[in-house]
mmCIF file of C-alpha atoms in Angstrom:
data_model
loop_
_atom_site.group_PDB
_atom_site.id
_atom_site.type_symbol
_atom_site.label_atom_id
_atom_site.label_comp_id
_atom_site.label_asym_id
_atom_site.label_seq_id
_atom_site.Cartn_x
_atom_site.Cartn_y
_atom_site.Cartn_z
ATOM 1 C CA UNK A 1 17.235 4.297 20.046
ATOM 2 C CA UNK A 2 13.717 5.246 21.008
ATOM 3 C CA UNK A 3 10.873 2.978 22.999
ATOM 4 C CA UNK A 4 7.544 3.468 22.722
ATOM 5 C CA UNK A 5 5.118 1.684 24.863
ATOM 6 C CA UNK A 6 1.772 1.233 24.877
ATOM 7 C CA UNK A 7 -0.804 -1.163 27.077
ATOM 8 C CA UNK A 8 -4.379 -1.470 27.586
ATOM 9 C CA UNK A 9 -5.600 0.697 24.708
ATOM 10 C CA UNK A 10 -8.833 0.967 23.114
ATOM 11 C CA UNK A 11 -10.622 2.569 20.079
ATOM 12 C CA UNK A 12 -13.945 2.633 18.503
ATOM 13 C CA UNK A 13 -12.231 2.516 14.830
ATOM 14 C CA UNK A 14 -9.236 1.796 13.512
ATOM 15 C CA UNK A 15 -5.992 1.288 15.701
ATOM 16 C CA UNK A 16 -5.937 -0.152 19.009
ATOM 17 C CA UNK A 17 -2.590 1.406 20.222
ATOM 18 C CA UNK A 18 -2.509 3.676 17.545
ATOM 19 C CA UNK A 19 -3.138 4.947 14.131
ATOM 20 C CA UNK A 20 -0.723 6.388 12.115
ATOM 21 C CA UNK A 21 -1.650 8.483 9.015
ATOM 22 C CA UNK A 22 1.827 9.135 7.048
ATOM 23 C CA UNK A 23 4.595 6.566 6.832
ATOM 24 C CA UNK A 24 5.916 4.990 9.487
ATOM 25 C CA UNK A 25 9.005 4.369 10.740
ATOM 26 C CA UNK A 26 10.642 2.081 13.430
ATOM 27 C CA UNK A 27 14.792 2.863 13.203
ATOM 28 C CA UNK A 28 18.114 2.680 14.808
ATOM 29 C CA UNK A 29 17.115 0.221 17.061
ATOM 30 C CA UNK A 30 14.355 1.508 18.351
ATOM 31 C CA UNK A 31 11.528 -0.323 19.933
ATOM 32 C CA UNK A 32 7.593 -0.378 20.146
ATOM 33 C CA UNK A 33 5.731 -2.773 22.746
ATOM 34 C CA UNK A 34 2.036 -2.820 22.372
ATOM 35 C CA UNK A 35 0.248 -4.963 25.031
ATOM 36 C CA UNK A 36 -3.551 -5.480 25.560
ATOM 37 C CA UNK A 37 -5.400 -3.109 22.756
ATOM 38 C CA UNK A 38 -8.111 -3.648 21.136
ATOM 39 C CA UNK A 39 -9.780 -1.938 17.911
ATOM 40 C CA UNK A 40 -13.591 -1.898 16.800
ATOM 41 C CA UNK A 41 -12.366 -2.019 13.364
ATOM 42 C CA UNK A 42 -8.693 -2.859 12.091
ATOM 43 C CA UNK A 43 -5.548 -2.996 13.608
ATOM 44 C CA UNK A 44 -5.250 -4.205 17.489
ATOM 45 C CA UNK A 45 -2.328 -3.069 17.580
ATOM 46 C CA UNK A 46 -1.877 -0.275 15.084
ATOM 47 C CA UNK A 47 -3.161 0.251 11.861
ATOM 48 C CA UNK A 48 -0.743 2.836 9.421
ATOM 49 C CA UNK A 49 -2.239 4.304 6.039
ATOM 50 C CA UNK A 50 1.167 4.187 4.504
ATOM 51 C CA UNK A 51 4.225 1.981 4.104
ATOM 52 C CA UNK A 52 5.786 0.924 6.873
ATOM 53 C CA UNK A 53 9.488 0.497 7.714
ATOM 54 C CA UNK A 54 11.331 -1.099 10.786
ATOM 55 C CA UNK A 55 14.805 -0.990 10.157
ATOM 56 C CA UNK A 56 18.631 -1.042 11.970
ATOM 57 C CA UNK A 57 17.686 -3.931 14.763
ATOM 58 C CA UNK A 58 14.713 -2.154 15.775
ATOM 59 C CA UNK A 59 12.031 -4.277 17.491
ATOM 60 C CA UNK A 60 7.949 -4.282 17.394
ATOM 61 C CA UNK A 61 6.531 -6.514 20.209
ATOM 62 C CA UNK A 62 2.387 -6.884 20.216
ATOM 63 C CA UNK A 63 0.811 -9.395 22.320
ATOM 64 C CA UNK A 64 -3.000 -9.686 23.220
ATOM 65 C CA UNK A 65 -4.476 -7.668 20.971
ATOM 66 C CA UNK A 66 -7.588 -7.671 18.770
ATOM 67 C CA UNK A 67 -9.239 -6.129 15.680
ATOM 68 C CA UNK A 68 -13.265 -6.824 16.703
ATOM 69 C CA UNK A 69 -14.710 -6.758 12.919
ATOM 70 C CA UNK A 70 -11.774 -6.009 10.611
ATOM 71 C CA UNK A 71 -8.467 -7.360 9.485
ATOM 72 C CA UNK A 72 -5.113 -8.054 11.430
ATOM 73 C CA UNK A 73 -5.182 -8.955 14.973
ATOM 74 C CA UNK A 74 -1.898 -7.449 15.540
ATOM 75 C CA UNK A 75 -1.867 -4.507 12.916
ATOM 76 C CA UNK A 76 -2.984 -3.844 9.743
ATOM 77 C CA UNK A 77 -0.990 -1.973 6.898
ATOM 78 C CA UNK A 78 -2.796 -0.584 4.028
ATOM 79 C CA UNK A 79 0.660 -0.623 1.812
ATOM 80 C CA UNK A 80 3.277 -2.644 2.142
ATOM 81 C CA UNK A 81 6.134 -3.331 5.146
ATOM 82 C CA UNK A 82 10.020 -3.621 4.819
ATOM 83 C CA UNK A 83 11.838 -5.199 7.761
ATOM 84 C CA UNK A 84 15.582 -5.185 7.103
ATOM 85 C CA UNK A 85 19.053 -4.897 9.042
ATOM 86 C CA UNK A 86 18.571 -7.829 11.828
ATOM 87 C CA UNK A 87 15.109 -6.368 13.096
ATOM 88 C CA UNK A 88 12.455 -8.216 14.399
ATOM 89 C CA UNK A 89 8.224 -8.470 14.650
ATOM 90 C CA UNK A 90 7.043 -10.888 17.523
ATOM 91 C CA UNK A 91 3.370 -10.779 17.661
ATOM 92 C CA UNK A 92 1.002 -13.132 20.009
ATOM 93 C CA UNK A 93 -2.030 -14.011 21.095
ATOM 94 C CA UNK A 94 -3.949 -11.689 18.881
ATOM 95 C CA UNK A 95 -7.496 -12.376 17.022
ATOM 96 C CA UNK A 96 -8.890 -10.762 13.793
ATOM 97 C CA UNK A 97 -12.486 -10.680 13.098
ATOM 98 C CA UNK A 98 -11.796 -10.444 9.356
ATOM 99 C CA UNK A 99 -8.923 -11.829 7.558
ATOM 100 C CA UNK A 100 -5.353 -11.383 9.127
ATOM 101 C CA UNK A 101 -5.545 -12.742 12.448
ATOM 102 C CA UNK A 102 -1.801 -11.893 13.444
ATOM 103 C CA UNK A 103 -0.683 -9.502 10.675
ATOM 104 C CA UNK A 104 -2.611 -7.727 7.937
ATOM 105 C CA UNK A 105 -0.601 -5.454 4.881
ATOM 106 C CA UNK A 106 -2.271 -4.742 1.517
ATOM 107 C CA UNK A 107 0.921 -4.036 -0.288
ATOM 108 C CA UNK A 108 4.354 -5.846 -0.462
ATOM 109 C CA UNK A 109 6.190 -7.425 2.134
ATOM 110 C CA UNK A 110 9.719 -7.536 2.140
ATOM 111 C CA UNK A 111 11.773 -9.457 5.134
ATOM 112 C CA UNK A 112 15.379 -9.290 4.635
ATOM 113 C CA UNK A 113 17.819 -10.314 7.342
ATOM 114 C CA UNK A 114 15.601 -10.046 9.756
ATOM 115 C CA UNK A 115 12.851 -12.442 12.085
ATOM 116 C CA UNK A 116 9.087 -12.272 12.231
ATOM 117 C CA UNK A 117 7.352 -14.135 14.744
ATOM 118 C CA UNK A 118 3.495 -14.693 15.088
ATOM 119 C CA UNK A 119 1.610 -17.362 17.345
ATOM 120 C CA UNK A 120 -1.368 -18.124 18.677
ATOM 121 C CA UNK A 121 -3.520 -15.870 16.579
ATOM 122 C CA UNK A 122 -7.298 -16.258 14.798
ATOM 123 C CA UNK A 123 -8.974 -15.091 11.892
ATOM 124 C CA UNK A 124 -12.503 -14.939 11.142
ATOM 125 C CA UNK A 125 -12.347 -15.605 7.763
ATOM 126 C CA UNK A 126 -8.903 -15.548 5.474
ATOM 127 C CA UNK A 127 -5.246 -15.628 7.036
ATOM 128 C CA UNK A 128 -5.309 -17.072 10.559
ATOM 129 C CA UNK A 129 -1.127 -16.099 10.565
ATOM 130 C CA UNK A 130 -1.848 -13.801 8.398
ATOM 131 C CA UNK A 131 -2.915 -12.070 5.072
ATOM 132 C CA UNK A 132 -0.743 -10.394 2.462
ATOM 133 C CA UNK A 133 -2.768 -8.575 -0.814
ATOM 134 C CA UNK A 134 0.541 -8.054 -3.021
ATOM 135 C CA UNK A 135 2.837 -10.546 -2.214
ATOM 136 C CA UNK A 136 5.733 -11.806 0.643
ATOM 137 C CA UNK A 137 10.018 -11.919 -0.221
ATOM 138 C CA UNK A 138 12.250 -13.154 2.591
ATOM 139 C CA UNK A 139 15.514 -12.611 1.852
ATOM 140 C CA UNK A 140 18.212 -14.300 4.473
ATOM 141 C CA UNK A 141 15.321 -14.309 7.213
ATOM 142 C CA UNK A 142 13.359 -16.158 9.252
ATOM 143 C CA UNK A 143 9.177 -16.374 9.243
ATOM 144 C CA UNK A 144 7.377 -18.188 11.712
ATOM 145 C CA UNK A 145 4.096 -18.855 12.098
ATOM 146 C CA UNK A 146 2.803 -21.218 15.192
ATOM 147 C CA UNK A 147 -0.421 -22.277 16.479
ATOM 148 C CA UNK A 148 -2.653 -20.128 14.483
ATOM 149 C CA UNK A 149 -6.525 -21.558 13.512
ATOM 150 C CA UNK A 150 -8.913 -19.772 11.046
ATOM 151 C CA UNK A 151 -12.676 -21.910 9.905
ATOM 152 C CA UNK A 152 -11.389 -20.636 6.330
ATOM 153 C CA UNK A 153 -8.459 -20.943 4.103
ATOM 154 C CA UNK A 154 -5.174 -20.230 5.462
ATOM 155 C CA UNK A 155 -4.355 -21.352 8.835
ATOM 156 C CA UNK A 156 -0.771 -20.371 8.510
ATOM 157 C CA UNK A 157 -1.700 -17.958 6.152
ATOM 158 C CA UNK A 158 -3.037 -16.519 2.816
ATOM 159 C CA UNK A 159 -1.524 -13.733 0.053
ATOM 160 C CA UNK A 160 -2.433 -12.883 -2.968
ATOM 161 C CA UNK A 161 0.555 -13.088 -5.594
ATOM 162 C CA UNK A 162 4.108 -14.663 -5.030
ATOM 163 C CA UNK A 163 5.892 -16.398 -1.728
ATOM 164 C CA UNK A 164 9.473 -15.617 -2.450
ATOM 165 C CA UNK A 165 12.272 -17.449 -0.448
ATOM 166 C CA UNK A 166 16.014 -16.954 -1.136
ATOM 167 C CA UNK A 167 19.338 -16.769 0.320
ATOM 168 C CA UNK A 168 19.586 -19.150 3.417
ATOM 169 C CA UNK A 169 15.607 -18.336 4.348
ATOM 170 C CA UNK A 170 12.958 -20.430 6.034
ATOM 171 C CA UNK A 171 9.788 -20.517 6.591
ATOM 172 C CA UNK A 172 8.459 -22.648 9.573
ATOM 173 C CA UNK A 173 4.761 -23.527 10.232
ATOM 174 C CA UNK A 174 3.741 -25.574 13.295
ATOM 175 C CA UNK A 175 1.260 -26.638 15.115
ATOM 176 C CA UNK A 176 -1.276 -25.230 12.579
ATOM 177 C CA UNK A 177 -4.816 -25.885 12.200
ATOM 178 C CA UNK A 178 -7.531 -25.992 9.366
ATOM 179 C CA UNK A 179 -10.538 -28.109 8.500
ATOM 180 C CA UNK A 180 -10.803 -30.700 6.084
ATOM 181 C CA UNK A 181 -11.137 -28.723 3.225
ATOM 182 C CA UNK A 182 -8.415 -25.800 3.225
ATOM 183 C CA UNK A 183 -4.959 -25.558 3.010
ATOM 184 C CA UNK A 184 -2.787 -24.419 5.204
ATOM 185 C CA UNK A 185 -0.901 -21.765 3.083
ATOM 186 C CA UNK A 186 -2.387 -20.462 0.031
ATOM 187 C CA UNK A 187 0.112 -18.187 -2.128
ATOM 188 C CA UNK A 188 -0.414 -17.481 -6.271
ATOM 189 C CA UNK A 189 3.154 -18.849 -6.877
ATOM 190 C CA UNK A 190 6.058 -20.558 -4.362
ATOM 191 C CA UNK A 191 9.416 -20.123 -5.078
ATOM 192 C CA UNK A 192 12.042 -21.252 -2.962
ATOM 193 C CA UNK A 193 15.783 -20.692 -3.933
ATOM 194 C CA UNK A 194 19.042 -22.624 -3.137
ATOM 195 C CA UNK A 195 19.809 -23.260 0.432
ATOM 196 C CA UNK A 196 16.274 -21.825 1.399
ATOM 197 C CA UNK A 197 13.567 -24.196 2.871
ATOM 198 C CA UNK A 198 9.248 -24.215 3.477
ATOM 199 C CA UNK A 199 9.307 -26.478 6.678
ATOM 200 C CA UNK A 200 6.007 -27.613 8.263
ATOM 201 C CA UNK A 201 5.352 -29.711 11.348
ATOM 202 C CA UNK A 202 2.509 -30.839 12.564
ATOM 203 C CA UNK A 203 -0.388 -29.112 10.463
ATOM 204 C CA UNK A 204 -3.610 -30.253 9.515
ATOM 205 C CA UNK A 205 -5.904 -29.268 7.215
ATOM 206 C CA UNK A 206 -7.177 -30.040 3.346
ATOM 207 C CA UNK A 207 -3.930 -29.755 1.338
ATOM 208 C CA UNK A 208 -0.330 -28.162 2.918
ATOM 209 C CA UNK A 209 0.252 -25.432 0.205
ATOM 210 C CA UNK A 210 -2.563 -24.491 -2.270
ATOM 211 C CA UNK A 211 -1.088 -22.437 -5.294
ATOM 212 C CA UNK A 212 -3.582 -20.453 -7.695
ATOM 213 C CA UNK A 213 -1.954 -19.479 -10.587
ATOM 214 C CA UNK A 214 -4.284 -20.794 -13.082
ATOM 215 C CA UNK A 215 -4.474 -17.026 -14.752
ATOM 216 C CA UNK A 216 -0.416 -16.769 -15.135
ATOM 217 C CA UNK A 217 0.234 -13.580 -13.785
ATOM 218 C CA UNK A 218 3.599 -11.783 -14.648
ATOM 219 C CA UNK A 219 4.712 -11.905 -11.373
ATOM 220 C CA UNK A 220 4.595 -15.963 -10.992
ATOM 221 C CA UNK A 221 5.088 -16.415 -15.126
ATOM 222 C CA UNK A 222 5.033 -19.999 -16.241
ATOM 223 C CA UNK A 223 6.862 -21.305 -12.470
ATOM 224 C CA UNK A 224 4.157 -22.073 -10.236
ATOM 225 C CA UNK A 225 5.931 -24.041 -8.260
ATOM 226 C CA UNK A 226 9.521 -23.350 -8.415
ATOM 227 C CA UNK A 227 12.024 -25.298 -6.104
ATOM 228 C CA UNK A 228 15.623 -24.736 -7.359
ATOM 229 C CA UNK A 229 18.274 -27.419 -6.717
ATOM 230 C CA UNK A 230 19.274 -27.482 -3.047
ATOM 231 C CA UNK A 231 15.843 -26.148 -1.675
ATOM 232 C CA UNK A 232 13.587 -28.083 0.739
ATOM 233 C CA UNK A 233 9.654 -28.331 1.491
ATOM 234 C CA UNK A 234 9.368 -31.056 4.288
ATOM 235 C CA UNK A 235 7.375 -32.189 6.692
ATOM 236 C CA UNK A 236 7.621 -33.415 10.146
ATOM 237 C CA UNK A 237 5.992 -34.703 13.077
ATOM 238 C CA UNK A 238 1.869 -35.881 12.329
ATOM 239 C CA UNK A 239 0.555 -34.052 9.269
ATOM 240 C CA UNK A 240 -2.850 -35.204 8.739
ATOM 241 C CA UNK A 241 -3.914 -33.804 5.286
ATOM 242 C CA UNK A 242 -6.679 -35.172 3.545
ATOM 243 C CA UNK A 243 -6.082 -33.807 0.538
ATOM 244 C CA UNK A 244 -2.600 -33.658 -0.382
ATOM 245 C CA UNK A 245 0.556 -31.829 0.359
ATOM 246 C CA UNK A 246 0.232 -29.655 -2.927
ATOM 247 C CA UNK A 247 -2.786 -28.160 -4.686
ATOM 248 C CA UNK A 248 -1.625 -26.543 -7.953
ATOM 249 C CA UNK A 249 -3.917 -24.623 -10.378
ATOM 250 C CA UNK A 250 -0.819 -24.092 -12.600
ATOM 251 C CA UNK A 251 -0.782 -21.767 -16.215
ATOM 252 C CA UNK A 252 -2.024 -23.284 -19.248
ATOM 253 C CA UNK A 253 0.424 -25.771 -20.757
ATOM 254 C CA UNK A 254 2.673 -25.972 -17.809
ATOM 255 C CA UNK A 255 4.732 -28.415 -16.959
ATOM 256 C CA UNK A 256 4.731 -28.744 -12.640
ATOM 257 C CA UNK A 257 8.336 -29.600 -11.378
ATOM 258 C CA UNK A 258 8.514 -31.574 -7.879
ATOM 259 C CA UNK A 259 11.945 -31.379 -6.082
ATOM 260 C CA UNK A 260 13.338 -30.861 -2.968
ATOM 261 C CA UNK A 261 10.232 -32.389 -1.346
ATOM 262 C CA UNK A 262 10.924 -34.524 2.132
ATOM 263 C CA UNK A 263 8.170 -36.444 3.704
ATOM 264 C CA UNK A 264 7.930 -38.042 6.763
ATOM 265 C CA UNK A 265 5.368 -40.406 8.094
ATOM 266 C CA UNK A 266 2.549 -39.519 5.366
ATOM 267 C CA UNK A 267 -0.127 -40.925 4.325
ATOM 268 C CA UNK A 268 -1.366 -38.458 1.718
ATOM 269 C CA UNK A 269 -1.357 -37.549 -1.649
ATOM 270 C CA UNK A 270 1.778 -35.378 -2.865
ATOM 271 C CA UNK A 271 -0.378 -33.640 -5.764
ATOM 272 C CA UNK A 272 -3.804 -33.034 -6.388
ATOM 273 C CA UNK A 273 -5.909 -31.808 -8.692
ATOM 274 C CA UNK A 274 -4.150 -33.116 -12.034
ATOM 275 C CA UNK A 275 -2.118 -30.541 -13.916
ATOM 276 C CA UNK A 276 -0.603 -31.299 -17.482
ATOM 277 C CA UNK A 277 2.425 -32.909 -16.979
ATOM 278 C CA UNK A 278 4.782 -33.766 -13.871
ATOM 279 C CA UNK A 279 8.619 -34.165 -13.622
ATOM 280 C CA UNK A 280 9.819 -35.771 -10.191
ATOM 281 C CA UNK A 281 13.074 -35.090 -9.197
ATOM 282 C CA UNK A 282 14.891 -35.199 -5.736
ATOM 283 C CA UNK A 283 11.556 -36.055 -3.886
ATOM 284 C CA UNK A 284 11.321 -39.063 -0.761
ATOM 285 C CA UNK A 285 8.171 -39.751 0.959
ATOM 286 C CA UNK A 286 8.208 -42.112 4.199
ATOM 287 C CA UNK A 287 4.846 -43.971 4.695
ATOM 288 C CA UNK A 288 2.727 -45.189 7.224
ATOM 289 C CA UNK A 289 0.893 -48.454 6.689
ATOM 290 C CA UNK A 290 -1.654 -48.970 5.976
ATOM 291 C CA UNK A 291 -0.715 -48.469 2.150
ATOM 292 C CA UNK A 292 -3.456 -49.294 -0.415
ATOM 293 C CA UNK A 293 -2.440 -48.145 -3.604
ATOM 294 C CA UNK A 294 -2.598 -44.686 -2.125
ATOM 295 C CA UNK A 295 -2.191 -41.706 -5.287
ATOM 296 C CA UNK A 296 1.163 -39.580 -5.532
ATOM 297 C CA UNK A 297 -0.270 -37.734 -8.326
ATOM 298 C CA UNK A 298 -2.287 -37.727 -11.693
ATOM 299 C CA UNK A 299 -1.381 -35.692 -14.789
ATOM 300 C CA UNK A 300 -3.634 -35.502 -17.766
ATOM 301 C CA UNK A 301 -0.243 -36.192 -20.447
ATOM 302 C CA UNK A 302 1.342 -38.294 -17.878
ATOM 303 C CA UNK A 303 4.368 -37.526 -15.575
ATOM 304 C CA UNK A 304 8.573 -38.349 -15.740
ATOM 305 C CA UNK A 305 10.420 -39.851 -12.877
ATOM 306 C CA UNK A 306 13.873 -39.113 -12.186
ATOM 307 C CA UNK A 307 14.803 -39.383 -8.705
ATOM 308 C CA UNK A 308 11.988 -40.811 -5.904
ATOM 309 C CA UNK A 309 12.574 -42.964 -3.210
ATOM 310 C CA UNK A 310 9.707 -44.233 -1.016
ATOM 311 C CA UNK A 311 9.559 -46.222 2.036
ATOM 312 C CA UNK A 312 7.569 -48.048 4.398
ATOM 313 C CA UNK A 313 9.435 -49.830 6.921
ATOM 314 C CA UNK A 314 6.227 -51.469 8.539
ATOM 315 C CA UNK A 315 4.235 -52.793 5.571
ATOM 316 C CA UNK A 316 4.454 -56.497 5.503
ATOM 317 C CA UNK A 317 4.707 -56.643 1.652
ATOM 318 C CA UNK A 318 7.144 -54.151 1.131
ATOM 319 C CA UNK A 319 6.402 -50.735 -1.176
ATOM 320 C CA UNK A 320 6.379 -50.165 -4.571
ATOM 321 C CA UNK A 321 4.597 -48.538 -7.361
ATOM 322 C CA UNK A 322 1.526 -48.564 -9.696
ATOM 323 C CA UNK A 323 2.009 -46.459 -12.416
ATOM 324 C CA UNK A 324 0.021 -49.035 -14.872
ATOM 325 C CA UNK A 325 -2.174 -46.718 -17.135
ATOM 326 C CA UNK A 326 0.621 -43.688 -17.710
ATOM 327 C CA UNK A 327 -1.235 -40.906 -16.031
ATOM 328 C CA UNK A 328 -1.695 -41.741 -12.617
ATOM 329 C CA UNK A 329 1.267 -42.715 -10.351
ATOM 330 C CA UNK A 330 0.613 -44.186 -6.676
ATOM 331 C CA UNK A 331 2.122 -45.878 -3.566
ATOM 332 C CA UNK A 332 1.409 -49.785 -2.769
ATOM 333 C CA UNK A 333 2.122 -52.622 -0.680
ATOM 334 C CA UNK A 334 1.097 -54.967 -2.981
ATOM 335 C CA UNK A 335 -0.367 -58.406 -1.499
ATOM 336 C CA UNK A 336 0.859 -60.196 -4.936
ATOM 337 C CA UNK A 337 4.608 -59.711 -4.926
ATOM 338 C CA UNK A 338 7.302 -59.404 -2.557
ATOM 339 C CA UNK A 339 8.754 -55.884 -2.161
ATOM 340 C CA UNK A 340 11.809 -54.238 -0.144
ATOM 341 C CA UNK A 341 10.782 -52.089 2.587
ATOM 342 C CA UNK A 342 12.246 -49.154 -0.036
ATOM 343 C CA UNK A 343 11.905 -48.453 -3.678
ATOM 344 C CA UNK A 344 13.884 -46.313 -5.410
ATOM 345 C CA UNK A 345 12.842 -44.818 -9.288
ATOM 346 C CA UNK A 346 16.288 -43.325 -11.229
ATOM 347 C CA UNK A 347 14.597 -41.956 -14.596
ATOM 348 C CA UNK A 348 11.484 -43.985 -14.712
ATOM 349 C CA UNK A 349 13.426 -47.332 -13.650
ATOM 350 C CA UNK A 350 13.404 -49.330 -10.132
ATOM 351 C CA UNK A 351 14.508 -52.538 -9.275
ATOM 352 C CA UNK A 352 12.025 -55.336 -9.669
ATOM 353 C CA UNK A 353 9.972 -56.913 -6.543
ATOM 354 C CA UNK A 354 10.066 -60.938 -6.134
ATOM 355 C CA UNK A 355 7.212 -62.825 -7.752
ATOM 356 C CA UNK A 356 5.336 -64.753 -5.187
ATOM 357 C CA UNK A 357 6.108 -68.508 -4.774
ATOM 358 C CA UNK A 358 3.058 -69.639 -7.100
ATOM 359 C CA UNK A 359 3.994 -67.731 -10.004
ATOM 360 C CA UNK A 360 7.339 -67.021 -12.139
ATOM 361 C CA UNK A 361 9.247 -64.498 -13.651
ATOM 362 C CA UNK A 362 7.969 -63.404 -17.175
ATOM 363 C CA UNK A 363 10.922 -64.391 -19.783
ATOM 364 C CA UNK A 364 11.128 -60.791 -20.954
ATOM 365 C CA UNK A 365 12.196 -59.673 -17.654
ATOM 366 C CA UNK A 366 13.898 -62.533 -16.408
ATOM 367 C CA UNK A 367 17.677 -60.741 -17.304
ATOM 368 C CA UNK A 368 16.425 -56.955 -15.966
ATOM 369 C CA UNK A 369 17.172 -56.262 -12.714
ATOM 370 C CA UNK A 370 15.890 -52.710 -13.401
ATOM 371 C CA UNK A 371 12.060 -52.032 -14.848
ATOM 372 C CA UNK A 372 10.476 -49.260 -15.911
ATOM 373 C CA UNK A 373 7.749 -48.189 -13.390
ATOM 374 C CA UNK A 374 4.906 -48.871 -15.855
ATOM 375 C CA UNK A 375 5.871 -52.262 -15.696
ATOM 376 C CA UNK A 376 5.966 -53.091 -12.022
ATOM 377 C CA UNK A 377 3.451 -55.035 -12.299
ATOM 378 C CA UNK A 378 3.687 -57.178 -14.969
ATOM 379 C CA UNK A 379 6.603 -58.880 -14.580
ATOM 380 C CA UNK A 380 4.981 -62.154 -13.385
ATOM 381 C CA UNK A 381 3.274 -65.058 -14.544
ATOM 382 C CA UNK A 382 1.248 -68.520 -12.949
#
């Protein structure tokens, strides 16, 4: 039940507010306010050599705060940072001239039952939200990240090894902001458990979430991407991405599951580049015209389709899909058939669009209401 407060503070080196050298500990709700510091180096706020605990519905409040050449605007941990027992981090308004632009650890981080908070924070290079080296777990919590910009990878944020989410957790970014060619988060591995969800709304940037996992590590194993039934990745509001919602440099041989995906108003790609093979289940994309046979993904042994339903309410010709060659599956509002405003794919079969008044029903599909998605297209003739 201590406070500790600390405002317009400057060092030459590490530590803004202050430096701590042994392990550090924020308990039995306790508080530390840090307001206005600036470091040469690392850490605006603080920088600690050890791990760092704040525990017991303790509180650590930084706002305007700076690390001039080094990582993490707000602090920077060399090991790792536990914040359990309905505590809370709320950093803003902090800048990083390295990587880290809100928070910076180089070990673990662990966030169970408990909030963190950053916004409005830069990076000069890696991790405008901010940059893990060994990996983030959220366990019943809640991680925010709003209005953070970086010219690098990782506007909302970059770690190196797994993005764990279980028990009733979330993970919001919004209002996030990258160029053309990064992503937004970029994690080895995402898993997301039951009742958990990865919500972002309106981010730009290259691709949403860019997973490298290409070397398998032990921690990520053969699950890249791992969304168990009854967790969510959507997105909401205007999400321009140019290159897709997913990047996924996936292990040798792996097969990349898709479910629990939600889109709204997109006009993207859902997967890029093209790992071996894709299973679709439990994914809906809502589209915005206009929709010229626009790619949901390509896999070099093809993909499987079990649950999918698209939509475009404003295309004239209706929606379906083009999955004609058996690799590459993609969105269309074709100008040669007449199409509902929604299709729906339930294990690799959708009901069949009209054929056009010129033309007629092939005889071989003639008694199917359902087709295969590979034959979409070819169920008409002059």
């Amino acid at each position: 039940m201590s406070n500790l407060s600390i405002s317009n503070a400057v060092s030459r080196a590490d530590g803004g507010g202050f430096r701590a050298e042994g392990r550090l500990q924020v308990i039995n709700r306790s508080s530390v306010i840090i307001q206005h510091a600036r470091a040469g180096h690392a850490g605006g706020g603080f920088a600690a050599n050890q791990d760092v605990v704040i525990a017991g519905m303790s509180n650590v409040n930084i706002s305007n705060s700076q690390a001039v050449s080094g990582h993490g605007g707000g602090f920077a941990l060399r090991r790792g940072l536990q914040v359990t027992g309905r505590s809370a981090i709320f950093i803003s308004n902090t800048t990083a001239g390295g990587s880290g632009g809100g928070a910076y650890a180089g070990g673990h981080v662990v966030i169970n039952s408990s909030t963190v908070s950053i916004q409005h924070a830069r990076a000069g290079t890696v991790g405008a939200g901010f940059a893990i080296d060994g990996g983030l777990e959220v366990h019943s919590g809640w991680m925010f990240v709003r209005d953070s910009t970086t010219t690098r990878v990782g506007s909302g944020g970059f770690m190196k090894g797994r993005a764990l989410l279980t028990s009733q957790s979330q993970f919001v970014v919004r209002d996030v902001e990258g160029n053309d060619s990064s992503a937004v988060l970029v994690a080895d591995c995402l898993h997301i458990h039951p009742g958990s969800a990865f919500l972002m709304e309106n981010v730009k940037g290259g691709h949403a979430v860019k997973l490298q996992n290409s070397g398998c590590s032990s921690e990520c194993s053969n699950r890249t991407l791992q969304m168990e039934t009854g967790a969510a990745l959507n997105t909401t509001g205007h999400c321009p991405l140019s290159l897709g919602l997913l990047s996924v440099a996936a292990c040798p041989n792996e097969t990349v599951h898709l479910s629990g995906i939600h889109l709204r108003s997109w006009s993207s790609p859902l997967l890029s580049p093209q790992p071996n093979h894709v299973v679709i289940d439990d994914v809906s994309i809502h589209y915005e015209p206009p929709l010229k046979n626009l790619p949901i993904l390509t896999a070099k042994d093809g993909f499987t389709v079990n649950s999918l339903v698209a939509t475009c309410p404003d295309c004239a010709q209706g929606v379906t899909l083009n999955a004609s060659n058996g690799t590459r599956l993609a969105a269309v509002s074709p100008m040669k058939l007449q199409c509902p405003s929604q299709v729906t794919v339930s294990k690799g079969f959708t009901s069949r669009c009209a054929c056009p008044n010129y033309q007629i029903t092939k005889e071989h599909f003639r008694d199917q209401e359902f087709v295969s998605v590979q034959d979409v297209f070819e169920i008409c003739r002059f």
